[in-house]
Structures are given as structure tokens and as C-alpha cells.
mmCIF file of C-alpha atoms in Angstrom:
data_model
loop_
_atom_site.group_PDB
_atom_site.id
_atom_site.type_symbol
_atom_site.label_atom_id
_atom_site.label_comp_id
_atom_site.label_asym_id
_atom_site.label_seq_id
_atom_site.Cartn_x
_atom_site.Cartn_y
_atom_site.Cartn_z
ATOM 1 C CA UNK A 895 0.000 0.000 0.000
ATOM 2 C CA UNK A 896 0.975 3.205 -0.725
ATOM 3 C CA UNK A 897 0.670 6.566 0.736
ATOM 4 C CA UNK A 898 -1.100 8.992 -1.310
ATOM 5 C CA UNK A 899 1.233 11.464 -3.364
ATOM 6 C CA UNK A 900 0.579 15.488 -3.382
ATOM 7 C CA UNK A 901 1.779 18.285 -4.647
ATOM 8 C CA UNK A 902 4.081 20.993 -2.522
ATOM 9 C CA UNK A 903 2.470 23.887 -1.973
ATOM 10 C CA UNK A 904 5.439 26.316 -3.399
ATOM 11 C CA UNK A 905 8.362 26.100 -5.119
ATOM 12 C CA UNK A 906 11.708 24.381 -2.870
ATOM 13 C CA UNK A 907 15.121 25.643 -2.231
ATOM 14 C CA UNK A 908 17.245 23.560 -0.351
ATOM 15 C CA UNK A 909 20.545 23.878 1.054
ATOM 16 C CA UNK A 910 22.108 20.676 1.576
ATOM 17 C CA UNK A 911 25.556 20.081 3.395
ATOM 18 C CA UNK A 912 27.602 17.335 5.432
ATOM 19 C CA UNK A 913 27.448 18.513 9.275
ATOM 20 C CA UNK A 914 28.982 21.274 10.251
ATOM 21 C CA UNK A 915 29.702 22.915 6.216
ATOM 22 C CA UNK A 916 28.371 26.133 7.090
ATOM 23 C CA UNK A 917 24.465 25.732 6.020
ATOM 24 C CA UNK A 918 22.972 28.257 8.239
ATOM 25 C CA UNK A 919 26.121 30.702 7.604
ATOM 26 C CA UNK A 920 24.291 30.254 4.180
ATOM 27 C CA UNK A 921 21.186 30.359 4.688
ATOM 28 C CA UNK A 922 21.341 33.322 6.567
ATOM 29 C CA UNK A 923 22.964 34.545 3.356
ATOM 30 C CA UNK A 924 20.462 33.052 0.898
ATOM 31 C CA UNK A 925 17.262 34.850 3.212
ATOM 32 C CA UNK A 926 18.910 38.028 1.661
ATOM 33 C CA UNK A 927 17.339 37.227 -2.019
ATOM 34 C CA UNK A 928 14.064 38.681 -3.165
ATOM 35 C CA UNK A 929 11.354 36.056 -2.878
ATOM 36 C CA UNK A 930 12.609 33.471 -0.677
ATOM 37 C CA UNK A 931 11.425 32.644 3.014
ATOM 38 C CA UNK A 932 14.058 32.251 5.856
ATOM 39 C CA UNK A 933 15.379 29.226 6.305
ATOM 40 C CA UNK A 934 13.361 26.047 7.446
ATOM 41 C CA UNK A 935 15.567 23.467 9.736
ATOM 42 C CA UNK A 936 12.827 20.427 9.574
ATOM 43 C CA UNK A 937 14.793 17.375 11.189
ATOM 44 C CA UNK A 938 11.565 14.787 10.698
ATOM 45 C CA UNK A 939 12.498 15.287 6.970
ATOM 46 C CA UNK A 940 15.907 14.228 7.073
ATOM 47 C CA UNK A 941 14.369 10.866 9.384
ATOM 48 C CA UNK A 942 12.187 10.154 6.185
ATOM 49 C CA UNK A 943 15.268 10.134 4.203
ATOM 50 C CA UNK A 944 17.290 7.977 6.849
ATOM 51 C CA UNK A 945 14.662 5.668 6.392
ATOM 52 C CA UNK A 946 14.632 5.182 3.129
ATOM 53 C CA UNK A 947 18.114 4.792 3.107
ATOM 54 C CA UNK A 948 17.670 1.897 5.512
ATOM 55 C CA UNK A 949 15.059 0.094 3.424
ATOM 56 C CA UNK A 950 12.163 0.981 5.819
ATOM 57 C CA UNK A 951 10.134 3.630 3.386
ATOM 58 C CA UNK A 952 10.140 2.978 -0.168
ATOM 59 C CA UNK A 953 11.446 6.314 -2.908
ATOM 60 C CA UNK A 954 7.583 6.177 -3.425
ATOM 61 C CA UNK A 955 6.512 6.671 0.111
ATOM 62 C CA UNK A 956 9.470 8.822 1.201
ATOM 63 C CA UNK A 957 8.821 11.169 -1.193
ATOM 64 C CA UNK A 958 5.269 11.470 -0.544
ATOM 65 C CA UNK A 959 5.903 11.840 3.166
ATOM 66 C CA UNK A 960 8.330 14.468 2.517
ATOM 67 C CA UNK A 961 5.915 16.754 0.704
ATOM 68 C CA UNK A 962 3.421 16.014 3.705
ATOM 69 C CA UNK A 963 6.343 17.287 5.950
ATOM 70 C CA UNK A 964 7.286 20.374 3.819
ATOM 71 C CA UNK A 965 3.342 20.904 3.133
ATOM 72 C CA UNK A 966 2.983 21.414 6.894
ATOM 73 C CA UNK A 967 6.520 23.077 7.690
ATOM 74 C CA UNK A 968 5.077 26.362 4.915
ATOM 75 C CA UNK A 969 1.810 26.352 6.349
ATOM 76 C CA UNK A 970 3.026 26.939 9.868
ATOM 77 C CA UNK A 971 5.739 29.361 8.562
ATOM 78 C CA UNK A 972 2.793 31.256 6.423
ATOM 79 C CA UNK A 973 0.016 31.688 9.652
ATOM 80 C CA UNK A 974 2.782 31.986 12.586
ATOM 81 C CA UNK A 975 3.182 28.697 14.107
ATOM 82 C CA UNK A 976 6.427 27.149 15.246
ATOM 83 C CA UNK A 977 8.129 29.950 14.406
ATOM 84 C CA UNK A 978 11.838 30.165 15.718
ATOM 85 C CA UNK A 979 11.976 33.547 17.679
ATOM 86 C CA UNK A 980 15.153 32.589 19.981
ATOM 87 C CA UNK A 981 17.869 35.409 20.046
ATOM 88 C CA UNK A 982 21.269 34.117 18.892
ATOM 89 C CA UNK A 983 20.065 30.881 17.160
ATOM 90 C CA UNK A 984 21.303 30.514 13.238
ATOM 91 C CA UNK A 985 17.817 29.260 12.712
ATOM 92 C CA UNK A 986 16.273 32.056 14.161
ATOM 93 C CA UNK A 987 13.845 34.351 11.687
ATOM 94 C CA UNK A 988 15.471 37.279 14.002
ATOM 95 C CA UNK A 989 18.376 37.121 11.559
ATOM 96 C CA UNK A 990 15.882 37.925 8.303
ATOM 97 C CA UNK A 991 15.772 41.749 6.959
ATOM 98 C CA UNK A 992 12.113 40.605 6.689
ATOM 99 C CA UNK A 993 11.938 39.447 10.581
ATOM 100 C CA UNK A 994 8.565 41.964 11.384
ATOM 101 C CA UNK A 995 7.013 40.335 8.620
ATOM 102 C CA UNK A 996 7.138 36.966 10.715
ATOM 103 C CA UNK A 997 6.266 38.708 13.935
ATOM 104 C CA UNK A 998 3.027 40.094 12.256
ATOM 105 C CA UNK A 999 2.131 36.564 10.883
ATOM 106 C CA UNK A 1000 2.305 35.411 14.668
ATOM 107 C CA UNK A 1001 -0.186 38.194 15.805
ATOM 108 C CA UNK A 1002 -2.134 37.792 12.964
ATOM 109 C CA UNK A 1003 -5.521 35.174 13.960
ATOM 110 C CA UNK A 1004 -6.306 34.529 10.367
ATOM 111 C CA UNK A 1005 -5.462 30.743 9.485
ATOM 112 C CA UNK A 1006 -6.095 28.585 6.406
ATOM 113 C CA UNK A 1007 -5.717 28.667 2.979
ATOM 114 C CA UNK A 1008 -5.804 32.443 2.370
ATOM 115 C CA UNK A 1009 -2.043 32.459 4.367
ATOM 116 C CA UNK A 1010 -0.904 30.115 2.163
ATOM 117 C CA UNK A 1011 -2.393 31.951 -1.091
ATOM 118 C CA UNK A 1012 -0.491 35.104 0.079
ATOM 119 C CA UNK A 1013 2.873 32.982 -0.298
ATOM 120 C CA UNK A 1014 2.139 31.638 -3.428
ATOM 121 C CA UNK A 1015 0.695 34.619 -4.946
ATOM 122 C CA UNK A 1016 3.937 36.453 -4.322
ATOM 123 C CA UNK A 1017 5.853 34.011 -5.831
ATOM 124 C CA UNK A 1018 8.043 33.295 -2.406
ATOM 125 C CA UNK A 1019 10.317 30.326 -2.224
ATOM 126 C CA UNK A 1020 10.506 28.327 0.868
ATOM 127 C CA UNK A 1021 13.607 27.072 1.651
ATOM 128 C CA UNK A 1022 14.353 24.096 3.959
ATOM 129 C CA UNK A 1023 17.934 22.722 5.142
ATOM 130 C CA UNK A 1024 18.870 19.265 5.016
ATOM 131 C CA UNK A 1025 22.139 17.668 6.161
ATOM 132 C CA UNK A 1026 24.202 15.204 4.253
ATOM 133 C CA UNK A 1027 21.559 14.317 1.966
ATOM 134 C CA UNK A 1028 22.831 14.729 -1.128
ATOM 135 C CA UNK A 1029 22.715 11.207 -2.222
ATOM 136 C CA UNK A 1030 18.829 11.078 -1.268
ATOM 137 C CA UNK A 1031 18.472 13.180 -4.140
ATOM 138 C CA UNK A 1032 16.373 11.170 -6.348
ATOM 139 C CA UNK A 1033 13.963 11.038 -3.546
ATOM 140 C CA UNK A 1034 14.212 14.887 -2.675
ATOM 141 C CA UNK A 1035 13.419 15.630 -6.668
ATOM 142 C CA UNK A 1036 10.941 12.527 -6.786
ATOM 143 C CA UNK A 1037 8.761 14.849 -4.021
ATOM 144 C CA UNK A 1038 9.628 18.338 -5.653
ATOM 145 C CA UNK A 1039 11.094 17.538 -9.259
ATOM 146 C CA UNK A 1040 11.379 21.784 -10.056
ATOM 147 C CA UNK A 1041 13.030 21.981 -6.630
ATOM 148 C CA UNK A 1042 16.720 24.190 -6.909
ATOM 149 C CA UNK A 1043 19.467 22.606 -4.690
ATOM 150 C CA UNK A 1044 22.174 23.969 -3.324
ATOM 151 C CA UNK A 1045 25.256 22.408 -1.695
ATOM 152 C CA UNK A 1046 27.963 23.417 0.541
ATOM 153 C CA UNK A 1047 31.321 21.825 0.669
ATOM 154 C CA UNK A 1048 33.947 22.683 3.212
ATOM 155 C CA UNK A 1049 37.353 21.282 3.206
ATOM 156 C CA UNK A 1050 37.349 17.912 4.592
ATOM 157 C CA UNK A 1051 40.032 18.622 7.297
ATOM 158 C CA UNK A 1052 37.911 21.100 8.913
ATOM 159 C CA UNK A 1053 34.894 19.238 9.001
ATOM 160 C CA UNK A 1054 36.937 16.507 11.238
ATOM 161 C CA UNK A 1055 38.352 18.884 13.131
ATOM 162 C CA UNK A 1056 35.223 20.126 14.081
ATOM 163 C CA UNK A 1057 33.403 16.524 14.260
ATOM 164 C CA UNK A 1058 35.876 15.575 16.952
ATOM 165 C CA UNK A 1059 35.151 18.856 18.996
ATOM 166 C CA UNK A 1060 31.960 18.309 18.608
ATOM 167 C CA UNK A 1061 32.121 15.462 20.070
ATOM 168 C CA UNK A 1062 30.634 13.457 16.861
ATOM 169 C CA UNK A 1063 32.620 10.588 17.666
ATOM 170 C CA UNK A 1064 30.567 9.089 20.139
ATOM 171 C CA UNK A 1065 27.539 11.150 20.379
ATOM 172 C CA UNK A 1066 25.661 9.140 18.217
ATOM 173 C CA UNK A 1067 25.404 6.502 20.730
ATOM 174 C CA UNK A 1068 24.663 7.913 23.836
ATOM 175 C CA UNK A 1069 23.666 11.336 23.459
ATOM 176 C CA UNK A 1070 19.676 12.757 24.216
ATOM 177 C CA UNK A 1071 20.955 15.879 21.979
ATOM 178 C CA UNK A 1072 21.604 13.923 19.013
ATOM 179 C CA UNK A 1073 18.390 13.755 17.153
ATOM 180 C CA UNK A 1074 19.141 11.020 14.298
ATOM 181 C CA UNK A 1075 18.293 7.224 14.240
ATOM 182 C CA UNK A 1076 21.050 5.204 14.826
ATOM 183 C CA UNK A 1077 20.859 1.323 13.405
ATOM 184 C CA UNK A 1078 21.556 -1.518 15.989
ATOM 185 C CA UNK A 1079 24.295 -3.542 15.075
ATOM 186 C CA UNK A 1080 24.914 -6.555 17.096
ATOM 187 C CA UNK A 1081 24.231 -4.637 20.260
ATOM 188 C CA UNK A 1082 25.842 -1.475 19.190
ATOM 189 C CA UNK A 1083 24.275 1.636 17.843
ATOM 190 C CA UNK A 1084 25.841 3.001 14.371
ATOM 191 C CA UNK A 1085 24.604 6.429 12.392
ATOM 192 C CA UNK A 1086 22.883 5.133 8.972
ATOM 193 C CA UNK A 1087 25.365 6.438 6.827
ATOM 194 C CA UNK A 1088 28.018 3.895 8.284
ATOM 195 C CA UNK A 1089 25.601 0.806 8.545
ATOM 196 C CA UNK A 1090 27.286 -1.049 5.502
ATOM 197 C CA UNK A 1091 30.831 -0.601 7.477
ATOM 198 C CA UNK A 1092 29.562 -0.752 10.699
ATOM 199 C CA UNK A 1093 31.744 -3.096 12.343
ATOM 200 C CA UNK A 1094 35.075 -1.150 11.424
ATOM 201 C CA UNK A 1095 32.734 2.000 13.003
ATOM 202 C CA UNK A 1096 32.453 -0.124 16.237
ATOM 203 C CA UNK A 1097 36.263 -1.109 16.482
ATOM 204 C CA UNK A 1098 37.282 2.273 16.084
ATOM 205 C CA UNK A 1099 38.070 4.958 18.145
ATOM 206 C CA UNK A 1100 36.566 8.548 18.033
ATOM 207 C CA UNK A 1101 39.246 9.986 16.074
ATOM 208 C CA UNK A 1102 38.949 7.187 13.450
ATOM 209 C CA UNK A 1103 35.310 7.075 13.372
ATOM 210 C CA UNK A 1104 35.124 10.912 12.522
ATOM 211 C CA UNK A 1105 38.007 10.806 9.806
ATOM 212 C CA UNK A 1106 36.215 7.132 8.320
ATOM 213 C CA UNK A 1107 32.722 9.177 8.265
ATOM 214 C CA UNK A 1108 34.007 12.340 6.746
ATOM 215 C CA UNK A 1109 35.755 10.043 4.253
ATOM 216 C CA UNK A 1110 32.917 8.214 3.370
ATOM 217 C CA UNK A 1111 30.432 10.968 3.214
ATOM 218 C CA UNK A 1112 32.367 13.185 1.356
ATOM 219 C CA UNK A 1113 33.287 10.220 -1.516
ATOM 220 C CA UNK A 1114 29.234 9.919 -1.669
ATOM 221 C CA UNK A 1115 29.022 13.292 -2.075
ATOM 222 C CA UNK A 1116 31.464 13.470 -4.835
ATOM 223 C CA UNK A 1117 29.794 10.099 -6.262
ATOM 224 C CA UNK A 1118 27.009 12.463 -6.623
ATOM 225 C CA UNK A 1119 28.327 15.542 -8.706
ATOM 226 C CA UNK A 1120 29.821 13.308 -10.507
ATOM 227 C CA UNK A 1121 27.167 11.548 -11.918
ATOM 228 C CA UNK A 1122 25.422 15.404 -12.190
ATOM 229 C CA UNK A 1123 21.564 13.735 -12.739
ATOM 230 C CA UNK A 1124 20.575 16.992 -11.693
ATOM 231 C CA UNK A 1125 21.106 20.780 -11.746
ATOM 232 C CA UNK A 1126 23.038 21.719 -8.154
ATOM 233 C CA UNK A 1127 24.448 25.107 -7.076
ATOM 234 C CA UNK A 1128 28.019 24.075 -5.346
ATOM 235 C CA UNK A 1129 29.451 26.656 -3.202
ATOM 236 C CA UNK A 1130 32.644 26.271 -1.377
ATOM 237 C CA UNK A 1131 32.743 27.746 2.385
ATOM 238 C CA UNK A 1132 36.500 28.978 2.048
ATOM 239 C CA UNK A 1133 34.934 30.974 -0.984
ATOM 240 C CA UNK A 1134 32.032 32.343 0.749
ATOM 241 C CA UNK A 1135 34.105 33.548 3.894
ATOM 242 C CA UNK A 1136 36.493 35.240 1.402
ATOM 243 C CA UNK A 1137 34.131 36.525 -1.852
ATOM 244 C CA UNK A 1138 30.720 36.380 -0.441
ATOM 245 C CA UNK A 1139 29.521 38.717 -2.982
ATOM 246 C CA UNK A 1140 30.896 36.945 -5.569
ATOM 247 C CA UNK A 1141 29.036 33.421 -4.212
ATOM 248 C CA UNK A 1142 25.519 35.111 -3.652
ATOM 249 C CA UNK A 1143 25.530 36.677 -7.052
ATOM 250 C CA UNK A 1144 26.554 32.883 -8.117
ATOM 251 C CA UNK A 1145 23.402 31.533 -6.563
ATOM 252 C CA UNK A 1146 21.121 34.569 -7.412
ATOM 253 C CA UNK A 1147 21.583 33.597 -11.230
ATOM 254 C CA UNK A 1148 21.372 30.353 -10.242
ATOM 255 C CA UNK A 1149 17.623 30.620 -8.952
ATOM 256 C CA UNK A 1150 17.178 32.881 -11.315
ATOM 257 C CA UNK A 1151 16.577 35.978 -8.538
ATOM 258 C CA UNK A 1152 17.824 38.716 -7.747
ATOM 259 C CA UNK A 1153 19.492 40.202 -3.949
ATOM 260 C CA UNK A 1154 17.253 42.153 -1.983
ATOM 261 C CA UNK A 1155 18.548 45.838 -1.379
ATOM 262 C CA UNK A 1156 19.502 44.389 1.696
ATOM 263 C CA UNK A 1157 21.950 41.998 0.863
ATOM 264 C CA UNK A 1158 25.509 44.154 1.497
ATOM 265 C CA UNK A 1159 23.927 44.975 4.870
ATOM 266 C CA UNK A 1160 23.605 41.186 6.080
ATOM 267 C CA UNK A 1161 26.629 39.809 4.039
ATOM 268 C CA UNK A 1162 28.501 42.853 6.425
ATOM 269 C CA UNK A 1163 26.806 41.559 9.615
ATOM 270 C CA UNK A 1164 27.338 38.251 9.138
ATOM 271 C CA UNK A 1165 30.846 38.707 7.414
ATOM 272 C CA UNK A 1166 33.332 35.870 9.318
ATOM 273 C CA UNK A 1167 36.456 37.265 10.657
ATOM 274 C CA UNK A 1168 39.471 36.941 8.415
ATOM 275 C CA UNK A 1169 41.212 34.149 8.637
ATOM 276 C CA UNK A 1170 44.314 31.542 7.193
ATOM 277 C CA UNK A 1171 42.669 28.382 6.584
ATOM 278 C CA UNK A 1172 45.919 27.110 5.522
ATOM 279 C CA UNK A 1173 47.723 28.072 8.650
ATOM 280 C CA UNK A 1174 44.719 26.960 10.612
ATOM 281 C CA UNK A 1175 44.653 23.577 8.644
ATOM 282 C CA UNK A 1176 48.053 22.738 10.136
ATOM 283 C CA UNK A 1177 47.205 22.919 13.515
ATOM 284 C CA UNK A 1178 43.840 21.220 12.451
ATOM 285 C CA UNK A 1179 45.889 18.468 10.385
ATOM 286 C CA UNK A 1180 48.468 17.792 13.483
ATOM 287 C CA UNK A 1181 45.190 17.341 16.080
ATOM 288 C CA UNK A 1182 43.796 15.127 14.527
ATOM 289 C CA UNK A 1183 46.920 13.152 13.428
ATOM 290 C CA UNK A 1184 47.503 13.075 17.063
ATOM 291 C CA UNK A 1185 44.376 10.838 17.603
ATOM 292 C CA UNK A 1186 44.263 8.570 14.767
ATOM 293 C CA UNK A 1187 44.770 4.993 14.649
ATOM 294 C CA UNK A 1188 44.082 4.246 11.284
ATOM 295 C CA UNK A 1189 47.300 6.394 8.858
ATOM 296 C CA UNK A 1190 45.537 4.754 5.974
ATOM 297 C CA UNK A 1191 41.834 7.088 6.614
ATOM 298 C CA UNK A 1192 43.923 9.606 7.686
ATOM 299 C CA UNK A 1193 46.333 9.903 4.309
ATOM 300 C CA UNK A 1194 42.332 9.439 2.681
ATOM 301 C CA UNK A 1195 41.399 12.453 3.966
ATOM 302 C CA UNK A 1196 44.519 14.623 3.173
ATOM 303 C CA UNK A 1197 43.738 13.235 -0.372
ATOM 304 C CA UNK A 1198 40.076 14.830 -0.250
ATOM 305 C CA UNK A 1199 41.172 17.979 1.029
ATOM 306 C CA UNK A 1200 44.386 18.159 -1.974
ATOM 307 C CA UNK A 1201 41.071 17.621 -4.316
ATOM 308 C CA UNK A 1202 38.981 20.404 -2.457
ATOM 309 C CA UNK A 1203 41.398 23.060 -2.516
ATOM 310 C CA UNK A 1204 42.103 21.643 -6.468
ATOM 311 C CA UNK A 1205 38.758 22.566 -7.300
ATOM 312 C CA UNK A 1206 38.433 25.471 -5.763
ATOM 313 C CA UNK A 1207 41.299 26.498 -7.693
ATOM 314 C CA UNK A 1208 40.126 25.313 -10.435
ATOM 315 C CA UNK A 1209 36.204 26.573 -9.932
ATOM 316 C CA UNK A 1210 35.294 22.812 -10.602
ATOM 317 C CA UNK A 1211 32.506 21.169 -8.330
#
């Protein structure tokens, strides 16, 4: 049996990134173009595509739940509900140029379909973030086929780097603050994305098991764009911190709209300090070193970021 397929309610942007790349840097960026709605973070999509992956949903039915998700996510954005008011929080529509716009929606009382006619009459965008999805992009385009997606890549060393501060080493297992579904494996919980190598996950220690799943995700990420089935914006974090005019006017042709007025005035107050990723990749390169079991992942992953920094050299994706 299957679940009953509709149609989205709007046209999709989403930003897509592994953990950690910088998506709500970006999104904050990407609120600054004329007809698109700040940033949704909707984590019970990304659990519909974790379960796909796993074999429990079908493309059919994961797709279908997805627009039920992102159906429901716009209409609460459109009439007020659930909105995200906390001060300080990337997800936040505080950060929007547009943020009394919100604020009115939550003191408006009127409901229904008239809300969501105001969106779509207008022509907005909604756009909703999704993390280390790319290869659930058949799905993704399955539920919105004219959806534009955009992906962030950061270099490989710094998304370790900050994986083991994070502590994504062993939170998966044990911690009430990760929000994924981990598989059980013989006894032992393992993230979905390292179910078909789980028992090298299990063996390992948290150095190894961030440098194996940075490995592996980014090589399914470049699996991806290489195969380019479909139309994807890449933009490269060291880029944005150092040209982020140049990278929004890259993405404003590429969804085919244009900055709001307000654009220099958020790319200015959200502008990153200046900074050396190369001398910072050093120190970043020697800590982790310092932890690692495995030289073999380890010399992977210096590989990865040689073919980053190539590309962004080279503007290739």
C-alpha cells in the first residue's frame, strides 16, 4: 500500500551540506534574495530520508511523506506557528531583513488557505535545510522535481576537526541531543550512513570514526556531482568567507533571482572574521593526526582535502 502522493504547496530551495559545512552561515545569506522565506531546519524530513536509506520507506513513500512534511513546515511558517523567535540561534527568523514580517504573521488570527495563497501569490520560495543528503536526491526531486538545490562543501580537514570537537565521535550513541536514528548492530548503535561498514565504526576509536565518516560521506558526495543527474548550485565555504559577494551573485543567477537591497547589509553583519585556513589547517591536520589509529583514513582524507582546494582552484565542483 501506498501513501497517497501530493503536490508541494510552493516552489523548494534547499541547502544541503555534510554537518557542520556552514548551512545556516548560508542560509542566513540566501534569506537576503528577493522572494525566498528564511530558512526552514525540519529534522523529521531528514528521518524520512534515513529511512529510506535503511530500506524501511520505499522512494515512493518517502517522497510522498516528505511533501506532507514540507506541506505542513510552509503552512506553519505562512500563519505563525512554530516559528523560531530565539535570540542568537542561526535558525532564528530574528536574523531575516524581513523578521517583522514573521512577527506580524504570529499576531495575525487569520489561518487557512488564504495564508498560504499570500505565499504563493507572491511568488516566495521556501527554503528548507537538510544535512548530508545529497545522495537522497532522487527522492528529494521525486517529491519536488522543479526543486533548486544547493550544496555546501567545506574542506574535509575542517569538518573533522570540528566533528571531533563536537564530540561526533561518540555522540551518536549515547547522546539525548543527538536527534538522528542510529541502526543496531549486534548490540551497538551506528549512524545510517556507516551501517554497511559498521563493524570497522564499532572497532574504532573517536578519532577514526570521525576521519572514516568524513571520508565516506564526502566520496558519496562526490559520487554524486559526478554523476550530475541533476542541476546543483556548489558553493565552497572557504569561498564564501572570502568573496561572499561573488558566491551570492553565483546563486542569485542560479535561482534565477535577484538580492534584496539588503543583501551588502547582512553579508557585512554576518561577514566571518578573516582568517588563514591554511595556517589553521596545520594545527587542524596535526590534532587530529595526534588521535588517529588508522594512517591509511587519515592519508584518505589529506587526499580529499588536496582535491577540495584543487577545485576550488580550479572553480570545478
Amino acid at each position: 500500500m501506498n501513501i497517497v502522493k501530493i503536490k508541494c504547496i510552493n516552489d523548494i530551495v534547499i541547502i544541503d551540506g555534510i554537518s557542520r559545512s556552514g548551512k545556516f552561515y548560508l542560509g542566513k545569506l540566501v534569506a537576503g534574495i528577493n522572494g525566498l522565506e528564511y530558512f526552514i531546519n525540519d529534522s523529521e524530513m531528514e528521518r524520512i530520508l534515513i529511512s529510506n536509506r535503511l530500506g524501511l520507506l520505499t522512494d515512493y513513500n518517502a517522497s510522498a511523506l516528505l511533501v506532507i512534511v514540507m506541506n505542513e513546515a510552509i503552512y506553519n511558517m505562512a500563519i505563525g506557528r512554530n516559528i523560531n523567535m530565539k535570540h542568537g540561534d542561526g535558525s532564528s527568523v530574528l536574523n531575516s531583513f524581513e523578521k517583522e514580517l514573521y512577527i506580524n504573521r504570529q499576531n495575525n488570527t487569520t489561518a487557512g488557505e488564504s495564508c498560504v495563497k499570500g505565499i504563493t501569490s507572491q511568488k516566495r520560495s521556501s527554503v528548507f535545510i537538510l544535512h548530508q543528503s545529497l545522495h537522497s536526491i532522487d527522492v528529494v526531486k521525486k517529491a519536488t522535481p522543479s526543486s533548486k538545490i544547493i550544496n555546501i562543501r567545506r574542506h574535509p580537514i575542517d569538518l573533522a576537526y570540528s566533528w571531533i570537537k563536537s564530540g561526533w565521535g561518540y555522540r551518536f550513541a549515547n547522546d539525548p541531543l543527538s536527534f538522528d536514528p542510529v541502526c543496531d548492530y549486534k548490540g551497538h548503535p551506528v549512524p545510517d550512513f556507516a551501517i554497511n561498514w559498521a563493524a570497522e565504526y564499532i572497532a574504532s576509536n573517536e578519532y577514526d570514526r570521525v576521519v572514516k565518516s568524513i571520508v565516506h560521506l564526502t566520496e558519496e558526495e562526490n559520487r554524486v556531482i559526478e554523476g550530475k543527474r541533476h542541476d546543483i548550485c556548489f558553493v565552497y565555504y572557504d569561498n564564501l568567507i572570502k568573496q561572499p559577494d561573488k558566491e551570492m551573485s553565483k546563486i542569485c543567477t542560479f535561482l534565477n533571482r535577484s538580492p534584496h537591497e539588503s543583501m551588502t547589509e547582512i553579508i557585512e553583519k554576518e561577514r566571518k572574521e578573516d582568517i588563514s585556513f591554511q595556517s589553521q589547517r596545520k594545527m587542524k591536520m596535526e590534532y587530529i593526526n595526534s588521535g588517529v589509529i588508522d594512517k591509511l583514513s587519515f592519508d584518505k582524507l589529506l587526499e580529499l582535502g588536496n582535491r577540495y582546494e584543487k577545485n576550488i582552484n580550479d572553480g570545478g565542483a
